[in-house]
Tab-separated table of C-alpha atoms in Angstrom:
chain	number	residue	atom	x	y	z
R	75	MET	CA	1.378	-19.497	29.327
R	76	ALA	CA	2.337	-22.455	31.475
R	77	PRO	CA	0.275	-25.588	30.760
R	78	LEU	CA	-1.477	-25.483	34.146
R	79	GLN	CA	-2.364	-21.790	33.820
R	80	SER	CA	-4.600	-22.069	30.756
R	81	HIS	CA	-6.447	-24.703	28.749
R	82	GLU	CA	-8.667	-24.613	25.687
R	83	LEU	CA	-10.908	-27.098	23.923
R	84	ARG	CA	-12.597	-27.002	20.509
R	85	ILE	CA	-16.188	-28.239	20.696
R	86	GLU	CA	-18.313	-29.151	17.686
R	87	ILE	CA	-21.898	-27.941	18.000
R	88	THR	CA	-24.482	-30.697	17.543
R	89	PRO	CA	-28.250	-30.639	16.891
R	90	GLY	CA	-28.680	-31.497	20.600
R	91	ASP	CA	-27.199	-28.109	21.486
R	92	MET	CA	-30.134	-26.225	19.909
R	93	PRO	CA	-33.311	-25.216	21.794
R	94	GLU	CA	-35.717	-28.110	22.361
R	95	ASP	CA	-38.626	-26.180	20.835
R	96	GLY	CA	-36.799	-25.974	17.490
R	97	PHE	CA	-37.361	-22.216	17.420
R	98	SER	CA	-33.932	-21.478	16.004
R	99	ASN	CA	-30.608	-23.044	15.098
R	100	HIS	CA	-28.782	-21.027	17.782
R	101	VAL	CA	-27.156	-22.794	20.720
R	102	ASN	CA	-29.395	-23.047	23.805
R	103	ASN	CA	-27.999	-20.846	26.601
R	104	ALA	CA	-27.752	-23.764	29.034
R	105	ARG	CA	-25.399	-25.585	26.650
R	106	TYR	CA	-22.728	-22.904	27.132
R	107	PHE	CA	-22.397	-24.086	30.738
R	108	ALA	CA	-22.087	-27.696	29.546
R	109	PHE	CA	-19.280	-26.556	27.213
R	110	ILE	CA	-17.538	-24.795	30.122
R	111	ASN	CA	-17.849	-27.922	32.259
R	112	ARG	CA	-16.472	-30.046	29.412
R	113	VAL	CA	-13.319	-27.922	29.070
R	114	PHE	CA	-12.663	-28.152	32.832
R	115	ILE	CA	-13.094	-31.943	32.813
R	116	ASP	CA	-10.743	-32.241	29.816
R	117	TRP	CA	-8.169	-30.034	31.557
R	118	TYR	CA	-8.316	-31.899	34.859
R	119	VAL	CA	-8.042	-35.288	33.129
R	120	LYS	CA	-4.960	-34.091	31.232
R	121	MET	CA	-3.400	-32.844	34.493
R	122	GLY	CA	-4.121	-36.203	36.175
R	123	ILE	CA	-6.446	-34.626	38.754
R	124	ARG	CA	-9.700	-36.229	37.609
R	125	VAL	CA	-9.047	-39.916	38.313
R	126	ALA	CA	-11.116	-42.707	39.843
R	127	GLY	CA	-10.573	-43.108	43.573
R	128	ALA	CA	-9.006	-39.646	44.041
R	129	SER	CA	-9.208	-38.402	47.634
R	130	HIS	CA	-9.747	-34.766	46.581
R	131	SER	CA	-11.554	-33.033	43.760
R	132	ALA	CA	-12.246	-29.559	42.406
R	133	MET	CA	-15.895	-28.532	42.767
R	134	MET	CA	-17.417	-25.628	40.846
R	135	VAL	CA	-19.104	-23.304	43.363
R	136	ASN	CA	-19.745	-20.152	41.350
R	137	THR	CA	-20.167	-19.364	37.663
R	138	GLN	CA	-20.797	-16.035	35.975
R	139	TYR	CA	-21.086	-15.746	32.193
R	140	ASP	CA	-21.969	-12.868	29.867
R	141	PHE	CA	-23.510	-13.812	26.507
R	142	LEU	CA	-22.090	-11.475	23.857
R	143	ASN	CA	-22.938	-13.127	20.506
R	144	GLN	CA	-25.104	-16.033	19.423
R	145	VAL	CA	-23.510	-19.266	18.251
R	146	PHE	CA	-25.261	-21.435	15.659
R	147	TYR	CA	-25.473	-25.046	14.509
R	148	PRO	CA	-23.557	-26.253	12.595
R	149	GLY	CA	-20.432	-24.709	14.023
R	150	THR	CA	-17.486	-24.910	16.367
R	151	VAL	CA	-16.617	-23.076	19.558
R	152	LEU	CA	-13.294	-22.712	21.297
R	153	CYS	CA	-13.626	-22.550	25.068
R	154	ARG	CA	-10.615	-21.241	27.000
R	155	VAL	CA	-10.148	-21.167	30.776
R	156	THR	CA	-7.283	-19.366	32.477
R	157	VAL	CA	-6.312	-19.301	36.149
R	158	VAL	CA	-6.487	-15.714	37.423
R	159	LYS	CA	-6.381	-16.169	41.207
R	160	VAL	CA	-5.217	-18.970	43.493
R	161	GLY	CA	-6.365	-19.083	47.099
R	162	ARG	CA	-5.643	-21.521	49.908
R	163	THR	CA	-8.372	-23.977	48.793
R	164	SER	CA	-9.860	-22.253	45.757
R	165	MET	CA	-9.056	-21.045	42.269
R	166	GLU	CA	-10.748	-18.406	40.138
R	167	HIS	CA	-10.698	-18.853	36.367
R	168	SER	CA	-11.571	-16.540	33.519
R	169	ILE	CA	-13.624	-18.040	30.684
R	170	GLU	CA	-13.739	-17.085	27.030
R	171	MET	CA	-15.984	-18.751	24.468
R	172	TRP	CA	-15.138	-18.056	20.826
R	173	ASP	CA	-17.192	-18.926	17.761
R	174	VAL	CA	-14.468	-20.217	15.424
R	175	THR	CA	-16.777	-21.394	12.632
R	176	GLY	CA	-15.633	-18.601	10.304
R	177	VAL	CA	-13.917	-15.419	11.343
R	178	PRO	CA	-13.390	-15.890	15.105
R	179	LYS	CA	-15.679	-13.778	17.288
R	180	LEU	CA	-16.033	-13.646	21.035
R	181	ALA	CA	-19.339	-15.304	21.966
R	182	GLY	CA	-19.060	-14.748	25.713
R	183	ARG	CA	-16.879	-14.444	28.762
R	184	GLY	CA	-17.076	-14.886	32.481
R	185	LYS	CA	-15.501	-16.457	35.514
R	186	VAL	CA	-15.680	-19.662	37.520
R	187	THR	CA	-14.612	-20.397	41.075
R	188	HIS	CA	-13.582	-23.921	42.061
R	189	VAL	CA	-12.864	-25.145	45.577
R	190	TRP	CA	-10.739	-28.139	46.470
R	191	VAL	CA	-12.780	-30.631	48.522
R	192	GLU	CA	-12.156	-33.976	50.128
R	193	ARG	CA	-14.272	-36.640	48.471
R	194	ALA	CA	-16.140	-39.195	50.528
R	195	ILE	CA	-14.811	-42.560	49.395
R	196	ALA	CA	-17.312	-45.349	49.901
């Protein structure tokens, strides 16, 4: 795929990714969304879009994610985003999260919609 069509990032799971109540060593569900956000930021920085003083920015307006398998600490996930639809001011991306600690297994999948907005520069 073309570099701007897809991007992936390996993320090491830390103790801070586990539930605050210490109930289990699985990754807290909310952390999956932080991982998704992290891969988008990494992608946009590498494309030169996420820079200080930029007049426009991509804003996440919708996220849908299906949890398929638990991920545990310690471990590593691979988060991949791929552009599936480009509109006039928006883009829809597919998301895949893989547990790559041992034999890779799909942990979840979903979609994200970003819109291109003008930033207020103060």
